[in-house]
CSV table of N, CA and C in Angstrom, one decimal:
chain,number,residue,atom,x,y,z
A,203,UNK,N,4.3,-16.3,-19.9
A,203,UNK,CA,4.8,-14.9,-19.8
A,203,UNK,C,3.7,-14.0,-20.5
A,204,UNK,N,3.7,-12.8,-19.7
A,204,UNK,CA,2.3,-12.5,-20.5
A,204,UNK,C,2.9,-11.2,-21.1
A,205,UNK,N,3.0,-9.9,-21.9
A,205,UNK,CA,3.2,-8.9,-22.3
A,205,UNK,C,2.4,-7.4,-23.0
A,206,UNK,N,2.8,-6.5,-21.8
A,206,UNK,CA,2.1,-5.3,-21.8
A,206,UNK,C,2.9,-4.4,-22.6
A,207,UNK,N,2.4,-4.7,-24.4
A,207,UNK,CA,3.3,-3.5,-24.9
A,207,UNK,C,3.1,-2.3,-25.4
A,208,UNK,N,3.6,-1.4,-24.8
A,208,UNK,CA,3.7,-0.4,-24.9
A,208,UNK,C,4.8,0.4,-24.8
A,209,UNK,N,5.0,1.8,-25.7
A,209,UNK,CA,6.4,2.9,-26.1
A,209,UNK,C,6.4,3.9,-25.2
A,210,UNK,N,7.5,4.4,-24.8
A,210,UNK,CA,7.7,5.3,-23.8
A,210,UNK,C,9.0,6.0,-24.3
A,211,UNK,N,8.7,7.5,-24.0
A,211,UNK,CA,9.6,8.6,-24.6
A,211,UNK,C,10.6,8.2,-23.8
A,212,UNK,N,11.9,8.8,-24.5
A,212,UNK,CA,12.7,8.6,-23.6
A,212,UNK,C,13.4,9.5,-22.3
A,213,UNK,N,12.5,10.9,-22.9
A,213,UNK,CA,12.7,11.8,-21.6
A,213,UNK,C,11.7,11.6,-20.6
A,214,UNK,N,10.9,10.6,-20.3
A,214,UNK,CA,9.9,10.5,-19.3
A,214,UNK,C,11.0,9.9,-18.4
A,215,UNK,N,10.6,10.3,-17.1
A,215,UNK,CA,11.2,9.8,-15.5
A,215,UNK,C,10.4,9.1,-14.6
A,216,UNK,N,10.4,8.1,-14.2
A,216,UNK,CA,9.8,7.9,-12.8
A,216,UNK,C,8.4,6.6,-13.3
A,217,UNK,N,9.0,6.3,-14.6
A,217,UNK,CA,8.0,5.1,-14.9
A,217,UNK,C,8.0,3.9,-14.0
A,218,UNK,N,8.8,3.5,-13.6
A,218,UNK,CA,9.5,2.4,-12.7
A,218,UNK,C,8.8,3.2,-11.5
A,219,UNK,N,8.8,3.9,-10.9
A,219,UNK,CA,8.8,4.5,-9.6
A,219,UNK,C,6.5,4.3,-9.5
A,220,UNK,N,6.3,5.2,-10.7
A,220,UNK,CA,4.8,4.6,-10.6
A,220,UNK,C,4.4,3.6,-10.9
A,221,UNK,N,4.9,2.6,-11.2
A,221,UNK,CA,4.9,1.0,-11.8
A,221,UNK,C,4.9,0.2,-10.4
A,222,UNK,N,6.2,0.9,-9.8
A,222,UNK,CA,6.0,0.1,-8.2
A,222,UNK,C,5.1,0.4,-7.4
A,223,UNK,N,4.8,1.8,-7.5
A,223,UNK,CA,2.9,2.6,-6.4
A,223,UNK,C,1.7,1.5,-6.6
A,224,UNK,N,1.6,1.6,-8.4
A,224,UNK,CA,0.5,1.3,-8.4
A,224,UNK,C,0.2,-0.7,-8.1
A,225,UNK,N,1.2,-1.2,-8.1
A,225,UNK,CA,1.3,-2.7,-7.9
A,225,UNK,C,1.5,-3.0,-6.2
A,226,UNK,N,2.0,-1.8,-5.8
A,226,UNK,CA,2.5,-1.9,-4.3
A,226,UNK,C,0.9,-1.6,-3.4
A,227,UNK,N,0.1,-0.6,-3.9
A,227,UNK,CA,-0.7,-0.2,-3.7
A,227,UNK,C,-2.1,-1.4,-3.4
A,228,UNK,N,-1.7,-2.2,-4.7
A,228,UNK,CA,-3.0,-3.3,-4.4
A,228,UNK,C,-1.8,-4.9,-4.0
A,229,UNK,N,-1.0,-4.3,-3.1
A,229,UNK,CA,-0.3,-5.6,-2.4
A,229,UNK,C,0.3,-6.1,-3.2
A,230,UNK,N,1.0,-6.1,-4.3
A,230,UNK,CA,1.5,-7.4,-5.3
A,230,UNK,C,3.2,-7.1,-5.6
A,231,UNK,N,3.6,-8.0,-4.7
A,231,UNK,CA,5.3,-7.3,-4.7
A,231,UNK,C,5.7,-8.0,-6.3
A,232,UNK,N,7.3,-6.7,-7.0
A,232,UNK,CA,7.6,-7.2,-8.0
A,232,UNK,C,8.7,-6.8,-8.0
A,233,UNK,N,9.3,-7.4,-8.6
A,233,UNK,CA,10.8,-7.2,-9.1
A,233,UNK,C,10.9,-6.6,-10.6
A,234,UNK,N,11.6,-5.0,-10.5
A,234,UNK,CA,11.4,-4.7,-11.9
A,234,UNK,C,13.3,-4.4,-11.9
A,235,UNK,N,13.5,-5.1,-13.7
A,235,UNK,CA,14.5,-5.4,-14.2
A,235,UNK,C,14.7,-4.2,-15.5
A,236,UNK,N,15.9,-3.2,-15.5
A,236,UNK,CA,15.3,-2.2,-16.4
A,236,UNK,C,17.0,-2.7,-17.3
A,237,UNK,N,16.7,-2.7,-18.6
A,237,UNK,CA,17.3,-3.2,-19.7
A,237,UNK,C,17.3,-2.0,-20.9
A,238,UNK,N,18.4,-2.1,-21.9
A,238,UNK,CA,18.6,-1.0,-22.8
A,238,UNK,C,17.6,-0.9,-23.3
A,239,UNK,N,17.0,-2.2,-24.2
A,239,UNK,CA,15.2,-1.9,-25.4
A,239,UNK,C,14.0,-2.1,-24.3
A,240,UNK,N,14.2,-3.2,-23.5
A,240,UNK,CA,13.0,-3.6,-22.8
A,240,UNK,C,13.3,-3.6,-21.5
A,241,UNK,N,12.6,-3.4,-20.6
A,241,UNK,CA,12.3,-3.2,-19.1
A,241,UNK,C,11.3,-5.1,-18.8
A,242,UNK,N,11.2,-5.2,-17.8
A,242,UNK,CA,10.9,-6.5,-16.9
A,242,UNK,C,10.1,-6.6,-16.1
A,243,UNK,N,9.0,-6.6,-15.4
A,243,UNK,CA,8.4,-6.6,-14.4
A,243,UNK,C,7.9,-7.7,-13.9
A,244,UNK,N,8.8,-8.5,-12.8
A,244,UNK,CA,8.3,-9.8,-12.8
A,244,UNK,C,7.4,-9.7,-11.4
A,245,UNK,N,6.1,-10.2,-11.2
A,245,UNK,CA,5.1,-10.6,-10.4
A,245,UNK,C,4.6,-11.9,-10.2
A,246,UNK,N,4.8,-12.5,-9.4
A,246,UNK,CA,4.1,-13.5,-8.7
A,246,UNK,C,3.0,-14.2,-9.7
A,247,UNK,N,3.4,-15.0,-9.8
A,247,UNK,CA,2.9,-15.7,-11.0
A,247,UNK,C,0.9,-16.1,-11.4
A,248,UNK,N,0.4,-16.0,-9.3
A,248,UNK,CA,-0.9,-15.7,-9.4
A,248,UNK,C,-1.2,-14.7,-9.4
A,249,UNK,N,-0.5,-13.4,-9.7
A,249,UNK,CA,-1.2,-12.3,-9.2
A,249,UNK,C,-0.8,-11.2,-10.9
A,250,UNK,N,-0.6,-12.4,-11.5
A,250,UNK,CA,-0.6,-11.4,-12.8
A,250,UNK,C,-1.2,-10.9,-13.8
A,251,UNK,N,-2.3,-11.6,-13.4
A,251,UNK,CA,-3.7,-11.0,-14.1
A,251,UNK,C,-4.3,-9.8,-13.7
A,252,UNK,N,-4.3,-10.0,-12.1
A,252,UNK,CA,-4.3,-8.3,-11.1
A,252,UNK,C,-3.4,-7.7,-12.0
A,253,UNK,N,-2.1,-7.6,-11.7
A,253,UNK,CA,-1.1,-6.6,-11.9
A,253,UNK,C,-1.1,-6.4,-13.6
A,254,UNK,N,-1.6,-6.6,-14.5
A,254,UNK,CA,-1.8,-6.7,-15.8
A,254,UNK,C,-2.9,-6.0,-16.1
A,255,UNK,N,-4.0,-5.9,-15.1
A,255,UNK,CA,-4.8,-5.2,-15.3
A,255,UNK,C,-4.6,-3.4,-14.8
A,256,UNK,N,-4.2,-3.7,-13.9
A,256,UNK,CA,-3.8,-2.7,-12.9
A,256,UNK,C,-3.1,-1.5,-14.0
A,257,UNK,N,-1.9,-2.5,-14.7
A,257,UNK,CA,-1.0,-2.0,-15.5
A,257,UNK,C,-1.6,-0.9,-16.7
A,258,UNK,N,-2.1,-1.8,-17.3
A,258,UNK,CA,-3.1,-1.8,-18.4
A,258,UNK,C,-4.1,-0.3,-17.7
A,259,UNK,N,-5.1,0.0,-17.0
A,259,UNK,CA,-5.5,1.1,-16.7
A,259,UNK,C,-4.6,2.5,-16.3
A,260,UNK,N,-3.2,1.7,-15.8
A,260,UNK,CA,-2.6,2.7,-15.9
A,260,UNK,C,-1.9,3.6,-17.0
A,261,UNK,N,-2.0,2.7,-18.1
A,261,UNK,CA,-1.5,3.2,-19.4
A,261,UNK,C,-2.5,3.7,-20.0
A,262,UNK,N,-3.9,4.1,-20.0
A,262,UNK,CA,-5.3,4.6,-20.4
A,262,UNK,C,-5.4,5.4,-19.5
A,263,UNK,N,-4.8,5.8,-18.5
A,263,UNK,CA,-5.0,7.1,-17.3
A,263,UNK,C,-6.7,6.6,-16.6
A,264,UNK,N,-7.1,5.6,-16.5
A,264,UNK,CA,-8.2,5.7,-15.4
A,264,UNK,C,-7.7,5.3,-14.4
């Protein structure tokens, strides 16, 4: 299990909604699981280095 941690306000909307664009975008289907402290994003177990990276850029805005 690998872990991308990062804090998010709680008035932000639509995290989940760009989480699925940007993973959908480079093919990598996921199942996201949204929980009271922590959220889930499960991906295909070869492709989570992709989607970890993917992730990861999108939390740095490039």
């Amino acid at each position: 299990m690998d872990y991308l941690p990062t804090t998010t306000n709680l008035s932000e909307t639509g995290i989940t909604r760009k989480i699925s664009f940007v993973l959908d975008a480079l093919c990598i289907p996921c199942n996201i699981v949204v929980a009271f402290h922590h959220d889930h994003i499960f991906v295909p177990y070869t492709m989570r280095l992709k989607a970890l990276s993917a992730l990861t850029s999108l939390g740095t805005g490039e």
